[in-house]
XYZ file of N, CA and C in Angstrom:
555
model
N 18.605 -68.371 -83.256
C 19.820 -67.840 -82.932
C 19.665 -66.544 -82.156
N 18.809 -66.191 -82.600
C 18.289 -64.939 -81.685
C 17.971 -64.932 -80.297
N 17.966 -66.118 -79.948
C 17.165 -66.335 -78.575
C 18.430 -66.711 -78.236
N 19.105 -67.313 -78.710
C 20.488 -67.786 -77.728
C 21.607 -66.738 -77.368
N 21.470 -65.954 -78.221
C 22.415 -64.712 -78.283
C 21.670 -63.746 -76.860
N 20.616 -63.620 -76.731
C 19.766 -62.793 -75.815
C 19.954 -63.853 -74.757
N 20.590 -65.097 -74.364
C 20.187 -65.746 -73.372
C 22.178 -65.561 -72.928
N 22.736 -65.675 -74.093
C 24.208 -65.449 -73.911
C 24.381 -64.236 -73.176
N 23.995 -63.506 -73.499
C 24.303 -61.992 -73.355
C 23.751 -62.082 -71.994
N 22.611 -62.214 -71.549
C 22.032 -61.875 -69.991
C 22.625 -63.013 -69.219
N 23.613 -63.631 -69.511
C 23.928 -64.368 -68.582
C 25.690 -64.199 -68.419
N 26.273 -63.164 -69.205
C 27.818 -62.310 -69.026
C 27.599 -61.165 -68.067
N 26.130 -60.232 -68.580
C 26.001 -59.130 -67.718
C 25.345 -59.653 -65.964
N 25.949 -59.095 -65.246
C 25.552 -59.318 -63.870
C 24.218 -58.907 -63.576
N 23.594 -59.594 -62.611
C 22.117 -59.713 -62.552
C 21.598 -58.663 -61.301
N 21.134 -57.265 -61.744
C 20.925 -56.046 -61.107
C 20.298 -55.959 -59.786
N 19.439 -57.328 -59.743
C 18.899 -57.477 -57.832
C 19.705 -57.668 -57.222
N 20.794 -58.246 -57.438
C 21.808 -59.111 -56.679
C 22.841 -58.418 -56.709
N 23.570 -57.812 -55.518
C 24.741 -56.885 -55.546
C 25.720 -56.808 -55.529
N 26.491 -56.345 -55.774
C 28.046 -57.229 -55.826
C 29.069 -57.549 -54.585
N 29.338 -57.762 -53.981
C 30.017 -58.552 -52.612
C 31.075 -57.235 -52.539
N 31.768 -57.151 -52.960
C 32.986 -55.650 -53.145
C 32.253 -54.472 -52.993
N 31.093 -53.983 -53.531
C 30.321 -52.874 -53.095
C 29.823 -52.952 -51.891
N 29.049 -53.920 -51.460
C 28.858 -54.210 -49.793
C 29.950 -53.761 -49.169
N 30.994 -54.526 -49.642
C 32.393 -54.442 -48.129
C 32.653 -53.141 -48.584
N 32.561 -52.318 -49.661
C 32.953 -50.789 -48.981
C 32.012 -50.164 -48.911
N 30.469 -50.216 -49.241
C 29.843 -49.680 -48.621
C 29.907 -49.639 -46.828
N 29.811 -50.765 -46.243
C 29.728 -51.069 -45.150
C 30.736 -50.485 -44.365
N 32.179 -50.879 -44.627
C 33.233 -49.536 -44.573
C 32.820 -48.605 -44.254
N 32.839 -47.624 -45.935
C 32.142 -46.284 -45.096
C 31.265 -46.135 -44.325
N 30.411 -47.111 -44.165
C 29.179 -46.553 -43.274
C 30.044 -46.610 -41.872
N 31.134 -47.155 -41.297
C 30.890 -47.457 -40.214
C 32.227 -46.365 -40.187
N 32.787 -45.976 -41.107
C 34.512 -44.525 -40.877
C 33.014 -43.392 -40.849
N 32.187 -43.526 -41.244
C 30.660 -42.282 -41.222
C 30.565 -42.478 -39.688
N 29.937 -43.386 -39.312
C 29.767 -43.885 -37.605
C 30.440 -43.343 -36.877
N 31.985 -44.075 -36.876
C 33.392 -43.342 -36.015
C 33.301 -41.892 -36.289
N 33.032 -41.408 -37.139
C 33.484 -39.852 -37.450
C 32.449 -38.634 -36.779
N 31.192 -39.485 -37.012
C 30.076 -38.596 -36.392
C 29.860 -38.899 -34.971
N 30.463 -40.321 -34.238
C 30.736 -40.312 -32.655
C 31.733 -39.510 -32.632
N 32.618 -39.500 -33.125
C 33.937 -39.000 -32.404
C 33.618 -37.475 -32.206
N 32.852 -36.772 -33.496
C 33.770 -35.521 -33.620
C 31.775 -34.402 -33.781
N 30.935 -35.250 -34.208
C 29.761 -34.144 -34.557
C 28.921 -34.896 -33.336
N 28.827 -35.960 -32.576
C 28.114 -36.097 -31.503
C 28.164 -35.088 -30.038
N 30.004 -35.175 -29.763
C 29.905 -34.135 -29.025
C 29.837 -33.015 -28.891
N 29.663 -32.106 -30.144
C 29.674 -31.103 -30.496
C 28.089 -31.122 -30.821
N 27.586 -32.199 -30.721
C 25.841 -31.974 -30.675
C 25.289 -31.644 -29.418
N 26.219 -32.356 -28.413
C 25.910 -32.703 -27.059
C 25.965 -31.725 -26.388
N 27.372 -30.875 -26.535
C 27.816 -29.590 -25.902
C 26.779 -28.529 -26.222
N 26.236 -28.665 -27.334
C 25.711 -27.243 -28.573
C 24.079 -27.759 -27.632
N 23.701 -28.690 -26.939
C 22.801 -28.712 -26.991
C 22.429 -28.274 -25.080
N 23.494 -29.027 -24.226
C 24.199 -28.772 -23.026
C 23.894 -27.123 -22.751
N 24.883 -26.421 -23.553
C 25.189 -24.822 -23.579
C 23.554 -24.467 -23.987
N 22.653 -24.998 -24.553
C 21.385 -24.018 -25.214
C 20.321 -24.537 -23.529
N 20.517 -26.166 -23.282
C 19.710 -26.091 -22.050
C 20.133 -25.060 -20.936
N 21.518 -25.048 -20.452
C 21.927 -24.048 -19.657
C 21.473 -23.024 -19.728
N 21.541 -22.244 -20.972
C 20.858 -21.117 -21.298
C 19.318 -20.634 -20.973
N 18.643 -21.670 -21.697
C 17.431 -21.748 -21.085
C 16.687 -21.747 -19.651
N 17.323 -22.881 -19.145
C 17.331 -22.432 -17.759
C 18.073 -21.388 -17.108
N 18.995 -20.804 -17.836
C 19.458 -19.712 -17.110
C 18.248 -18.813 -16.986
N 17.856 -18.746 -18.174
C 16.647 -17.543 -18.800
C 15.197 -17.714 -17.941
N 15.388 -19.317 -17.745
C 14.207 -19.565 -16.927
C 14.414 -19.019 -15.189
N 15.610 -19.321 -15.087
C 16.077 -18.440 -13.528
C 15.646 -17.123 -13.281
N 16.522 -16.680 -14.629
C 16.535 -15.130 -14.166
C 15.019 -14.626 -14.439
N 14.461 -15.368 -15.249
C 12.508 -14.777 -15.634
C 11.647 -15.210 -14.181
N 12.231 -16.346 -13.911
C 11.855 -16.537 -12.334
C 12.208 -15.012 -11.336
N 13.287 -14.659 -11.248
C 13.894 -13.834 -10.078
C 12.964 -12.524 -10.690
N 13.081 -12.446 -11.762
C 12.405 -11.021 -11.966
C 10.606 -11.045 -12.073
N 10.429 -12.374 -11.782
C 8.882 -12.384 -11.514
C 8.938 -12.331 -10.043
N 9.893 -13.183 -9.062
C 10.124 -12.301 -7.938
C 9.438 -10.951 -7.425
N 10.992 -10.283 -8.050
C 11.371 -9.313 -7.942
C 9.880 -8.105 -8.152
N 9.439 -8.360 -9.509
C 8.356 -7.986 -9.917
C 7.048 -8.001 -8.650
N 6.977 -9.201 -8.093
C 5.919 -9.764 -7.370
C 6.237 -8.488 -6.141
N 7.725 -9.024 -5.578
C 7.816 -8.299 -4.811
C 7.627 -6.432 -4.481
N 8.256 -5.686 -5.622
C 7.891 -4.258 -6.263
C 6.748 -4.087 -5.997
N 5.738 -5.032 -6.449
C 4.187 -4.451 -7.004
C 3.678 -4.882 -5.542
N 4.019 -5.950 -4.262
C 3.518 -5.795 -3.400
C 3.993 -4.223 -2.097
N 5.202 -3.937 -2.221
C 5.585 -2.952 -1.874
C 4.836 -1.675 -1.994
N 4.250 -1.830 -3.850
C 4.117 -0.224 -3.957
C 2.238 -0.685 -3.808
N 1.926 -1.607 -3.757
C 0.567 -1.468 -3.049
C 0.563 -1.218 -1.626
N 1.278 -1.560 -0.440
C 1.492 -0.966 0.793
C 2.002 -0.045 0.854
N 2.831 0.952 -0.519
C 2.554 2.438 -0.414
C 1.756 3.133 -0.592
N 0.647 2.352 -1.761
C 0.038 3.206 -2.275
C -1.567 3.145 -1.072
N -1.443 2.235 -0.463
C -2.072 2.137 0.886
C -1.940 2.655 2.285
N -0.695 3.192 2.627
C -0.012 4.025 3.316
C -0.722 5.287 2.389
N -0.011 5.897 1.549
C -0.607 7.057 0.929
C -2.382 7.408 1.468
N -2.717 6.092 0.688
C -4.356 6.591 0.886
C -4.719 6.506 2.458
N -3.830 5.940 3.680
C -4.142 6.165 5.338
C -3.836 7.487 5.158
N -2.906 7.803 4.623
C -2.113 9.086 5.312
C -3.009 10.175 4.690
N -3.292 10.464 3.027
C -4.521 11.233 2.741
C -5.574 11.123 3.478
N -6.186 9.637 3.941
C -7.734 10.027 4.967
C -7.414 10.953 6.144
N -6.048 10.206 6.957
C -5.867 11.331 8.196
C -5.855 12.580 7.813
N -5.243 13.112 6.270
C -5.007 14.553 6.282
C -5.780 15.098 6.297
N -7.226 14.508 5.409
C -8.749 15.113 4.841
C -9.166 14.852 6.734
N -8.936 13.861 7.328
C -9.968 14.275 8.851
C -9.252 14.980 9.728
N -7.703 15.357 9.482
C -7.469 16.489 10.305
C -7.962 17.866 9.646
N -7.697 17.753 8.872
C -8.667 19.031 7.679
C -9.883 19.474 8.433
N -10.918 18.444 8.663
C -11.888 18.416 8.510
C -12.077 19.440 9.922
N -11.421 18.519 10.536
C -11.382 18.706 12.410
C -10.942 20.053 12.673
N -9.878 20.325 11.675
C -9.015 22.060 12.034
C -10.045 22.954 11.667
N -11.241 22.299 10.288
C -11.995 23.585 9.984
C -13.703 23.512 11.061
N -13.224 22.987 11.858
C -14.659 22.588 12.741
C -14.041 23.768 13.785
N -12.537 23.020 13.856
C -12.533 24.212 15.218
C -12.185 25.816 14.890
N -11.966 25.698 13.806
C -12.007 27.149 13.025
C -13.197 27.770 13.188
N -13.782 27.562 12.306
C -15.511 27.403 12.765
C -15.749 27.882 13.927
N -15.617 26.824 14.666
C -16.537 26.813 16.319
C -15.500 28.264 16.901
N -14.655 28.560 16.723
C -13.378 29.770 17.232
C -14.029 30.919 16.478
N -14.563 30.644 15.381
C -14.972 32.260 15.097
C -16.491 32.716 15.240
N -17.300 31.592 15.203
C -18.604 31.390 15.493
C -18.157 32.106 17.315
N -17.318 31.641 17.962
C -17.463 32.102 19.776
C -16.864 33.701 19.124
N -16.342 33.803 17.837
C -15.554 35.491 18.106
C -17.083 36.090 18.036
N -17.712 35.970 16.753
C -18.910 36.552 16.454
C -19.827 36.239 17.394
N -19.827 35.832 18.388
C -21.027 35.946 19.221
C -20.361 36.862 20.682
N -19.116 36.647 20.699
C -18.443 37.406 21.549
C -18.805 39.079 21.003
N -18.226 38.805 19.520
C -18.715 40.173 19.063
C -20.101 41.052 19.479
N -20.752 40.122 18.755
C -21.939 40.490 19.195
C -22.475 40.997 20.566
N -22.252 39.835 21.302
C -22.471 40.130 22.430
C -22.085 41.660 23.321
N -20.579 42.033 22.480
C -19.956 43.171 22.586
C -20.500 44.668 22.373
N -21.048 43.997 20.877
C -22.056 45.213 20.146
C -23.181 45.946 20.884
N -24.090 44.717 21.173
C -25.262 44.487 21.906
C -24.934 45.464 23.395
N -24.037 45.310 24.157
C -23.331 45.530 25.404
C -23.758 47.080 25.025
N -22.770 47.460 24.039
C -22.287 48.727 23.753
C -23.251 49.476 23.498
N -24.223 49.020 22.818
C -25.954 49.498 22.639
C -26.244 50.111 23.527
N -26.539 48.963 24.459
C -27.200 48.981 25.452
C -26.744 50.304 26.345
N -25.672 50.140 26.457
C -24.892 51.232 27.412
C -25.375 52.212 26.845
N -25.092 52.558 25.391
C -25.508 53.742 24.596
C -27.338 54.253 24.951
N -27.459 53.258 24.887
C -29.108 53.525 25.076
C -29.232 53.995 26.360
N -28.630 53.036 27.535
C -29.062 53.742 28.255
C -28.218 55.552 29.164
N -27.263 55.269 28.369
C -26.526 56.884 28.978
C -27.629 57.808 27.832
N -28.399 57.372 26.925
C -29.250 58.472 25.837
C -30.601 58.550 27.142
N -30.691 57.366 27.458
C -31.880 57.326 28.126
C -32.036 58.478 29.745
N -30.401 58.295 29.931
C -30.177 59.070 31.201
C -30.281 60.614 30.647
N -29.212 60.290 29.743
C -29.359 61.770 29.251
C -30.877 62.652 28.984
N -31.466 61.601 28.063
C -33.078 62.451 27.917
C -33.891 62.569 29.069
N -33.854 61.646 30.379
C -34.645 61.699 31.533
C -34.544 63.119 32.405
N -32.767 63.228 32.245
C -32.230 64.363 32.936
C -32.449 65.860 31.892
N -32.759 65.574 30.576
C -33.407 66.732 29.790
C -34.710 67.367 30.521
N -35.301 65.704 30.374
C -36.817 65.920 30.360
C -36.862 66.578 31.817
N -36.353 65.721 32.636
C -36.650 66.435 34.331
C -36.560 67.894 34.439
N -35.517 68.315 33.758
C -34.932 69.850 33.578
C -36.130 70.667 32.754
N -36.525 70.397 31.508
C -37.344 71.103 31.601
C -38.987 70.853 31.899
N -39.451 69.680 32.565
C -40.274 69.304 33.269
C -40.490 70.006 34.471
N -39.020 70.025 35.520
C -38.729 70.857 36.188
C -39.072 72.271 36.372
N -38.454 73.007 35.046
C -39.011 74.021 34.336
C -40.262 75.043 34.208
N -40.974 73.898 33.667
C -42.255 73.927 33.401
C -43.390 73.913 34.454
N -42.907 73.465 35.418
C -44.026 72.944 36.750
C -43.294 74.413 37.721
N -42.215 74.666 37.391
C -42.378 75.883 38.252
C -42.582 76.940 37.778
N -42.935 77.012 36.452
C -43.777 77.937 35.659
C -45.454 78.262 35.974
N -45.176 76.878 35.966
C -47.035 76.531 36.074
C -47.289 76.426 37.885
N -46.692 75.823 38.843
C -47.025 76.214 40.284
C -46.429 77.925 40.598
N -45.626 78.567 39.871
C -45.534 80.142 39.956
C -46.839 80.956 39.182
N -47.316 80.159 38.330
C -49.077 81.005 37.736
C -50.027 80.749 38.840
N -49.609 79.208 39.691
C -51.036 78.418 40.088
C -51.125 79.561 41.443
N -49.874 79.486 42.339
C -49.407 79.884 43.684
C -49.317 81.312 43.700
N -49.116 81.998 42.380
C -48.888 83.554 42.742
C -47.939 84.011 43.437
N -46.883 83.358 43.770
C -45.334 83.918 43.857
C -44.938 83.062 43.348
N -43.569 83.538 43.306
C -42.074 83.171 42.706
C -41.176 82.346 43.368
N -41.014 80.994 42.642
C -40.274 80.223 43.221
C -38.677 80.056 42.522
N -38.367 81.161 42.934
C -37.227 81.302 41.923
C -35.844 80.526 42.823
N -36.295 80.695 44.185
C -35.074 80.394 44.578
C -34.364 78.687 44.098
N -33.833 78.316 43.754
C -33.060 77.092 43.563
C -33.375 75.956 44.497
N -33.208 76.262 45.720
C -32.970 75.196 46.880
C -34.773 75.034 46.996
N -35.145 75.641 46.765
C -36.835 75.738 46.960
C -37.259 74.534 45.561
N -36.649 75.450 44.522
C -36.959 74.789 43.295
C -36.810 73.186 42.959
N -35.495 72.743 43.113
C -35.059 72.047 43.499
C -35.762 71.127 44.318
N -36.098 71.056 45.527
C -37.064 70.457 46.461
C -38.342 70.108 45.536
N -38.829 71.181 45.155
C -40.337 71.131 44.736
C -40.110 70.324 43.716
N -39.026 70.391 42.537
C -39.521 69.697 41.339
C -39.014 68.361 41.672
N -37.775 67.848 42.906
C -37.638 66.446 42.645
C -39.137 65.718 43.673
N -39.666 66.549 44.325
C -40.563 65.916 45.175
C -41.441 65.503 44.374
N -41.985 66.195 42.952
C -42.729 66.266 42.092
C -42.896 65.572 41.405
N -41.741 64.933 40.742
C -40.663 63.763 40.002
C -41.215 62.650 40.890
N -40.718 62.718 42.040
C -41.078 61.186 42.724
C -42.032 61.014 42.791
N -43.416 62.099 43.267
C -44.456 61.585 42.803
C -45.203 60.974 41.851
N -44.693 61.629 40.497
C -45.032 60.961 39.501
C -44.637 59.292 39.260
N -43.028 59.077 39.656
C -42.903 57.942 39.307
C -43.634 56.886 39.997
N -43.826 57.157 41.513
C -44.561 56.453 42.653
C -45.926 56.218 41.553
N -46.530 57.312 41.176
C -48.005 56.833 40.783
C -47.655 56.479 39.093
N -47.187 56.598 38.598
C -46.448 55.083 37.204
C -46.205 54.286 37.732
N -45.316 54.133 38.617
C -45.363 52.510 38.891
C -46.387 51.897 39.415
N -47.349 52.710 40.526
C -48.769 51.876 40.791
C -49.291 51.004 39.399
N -49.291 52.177 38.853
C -50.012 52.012 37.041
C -50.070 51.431 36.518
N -48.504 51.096 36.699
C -48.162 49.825 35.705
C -48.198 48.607 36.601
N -48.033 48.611 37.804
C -48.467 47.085 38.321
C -49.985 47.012 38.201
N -50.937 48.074 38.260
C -52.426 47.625 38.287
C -52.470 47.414 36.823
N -52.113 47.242 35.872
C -52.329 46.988 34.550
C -52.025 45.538 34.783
């Protein structure tokens, strides 16, 4: 009796693999008011949400484009300044160079001008000392020789115009026989 009661019983309760025909048809239902609802109303709002984020992106990709441009462009600019700069510093350092050459060479001609000036001025000096001491020496050379031809001669050659005569005649002799002198040397 036991076995029939357990065979009664599992054969009132519905058999759990097998599903019931009424749960299908509303499962299936909802699945498909789920379908309609998520075309109608969360697809395009996937579509748009997704539309608006590509736009974006490529916007972002535009504008990262233009400012790599932009960028490209800047950094080639300020290398043809900064290349300009470094022409324009070499010319400044070789006009530099050139202004202090002729600086240079302008005061190098003052100082030799100078010099040359100095030297001049010497010279002159030397020789107005030289005139001066010749015309000492003659005077009392002069002097002296009519001291000594007034001991040698036994008169007096006092007169001037006499004197005069005698000591430049005297003078020239000497130089006449120095200069022999010095050419026979």
């Amino acid at each position: 009796m036991l076995m029939t009661e357990l065979v009664l019983a599992a054969e009132e309760q519905p058999n759990p693999i097998l599903p019931h025909i009424p749960e299908l048809i509303l499962g299936f239902v909802a699945f498909l008011l789920l379908l309609f609802v998520l075309k109608k109303y969360v697809v395009p709002r996937f579509e748009a949400t997704y539309e608006e984020r590509t736009k974006l992106i490529e916007g972002g990709i535009e504008r990262a484009e233009k400012a790599q441009a932009e960028a490209e462009e800047n950094l080639a600019q300020y290398k043809a300044q900064l290349a300009e700069a470094r022409s324009e510093a070499a010319k400044i350092r070789d006009d530099a160079r050139l202004e202090a050459e002729q600086i240079k060479a302008e005061l190098r001609a003052e100082a030799e001008s100078e010099s040359q000036r100095i030297v001049a001025q010497g010279q002159a000096q030397l020789q107005a000392q030289k005139a001066q001491i010749i015309a000492e020496l003659r005077a009392e050379l002069g002097r002296n020789s009519i001291e000594l031809a007034s001991r040698i001669v036994g008169e007096s050659l006092e007169d001037d115009a006499r004197r005069h005569g005698t000591v430049d005649r005297f003078l020239a002799e000497l130089e006449t026989a120095g200069a022999s002198n010095g050419a026979g040397k």
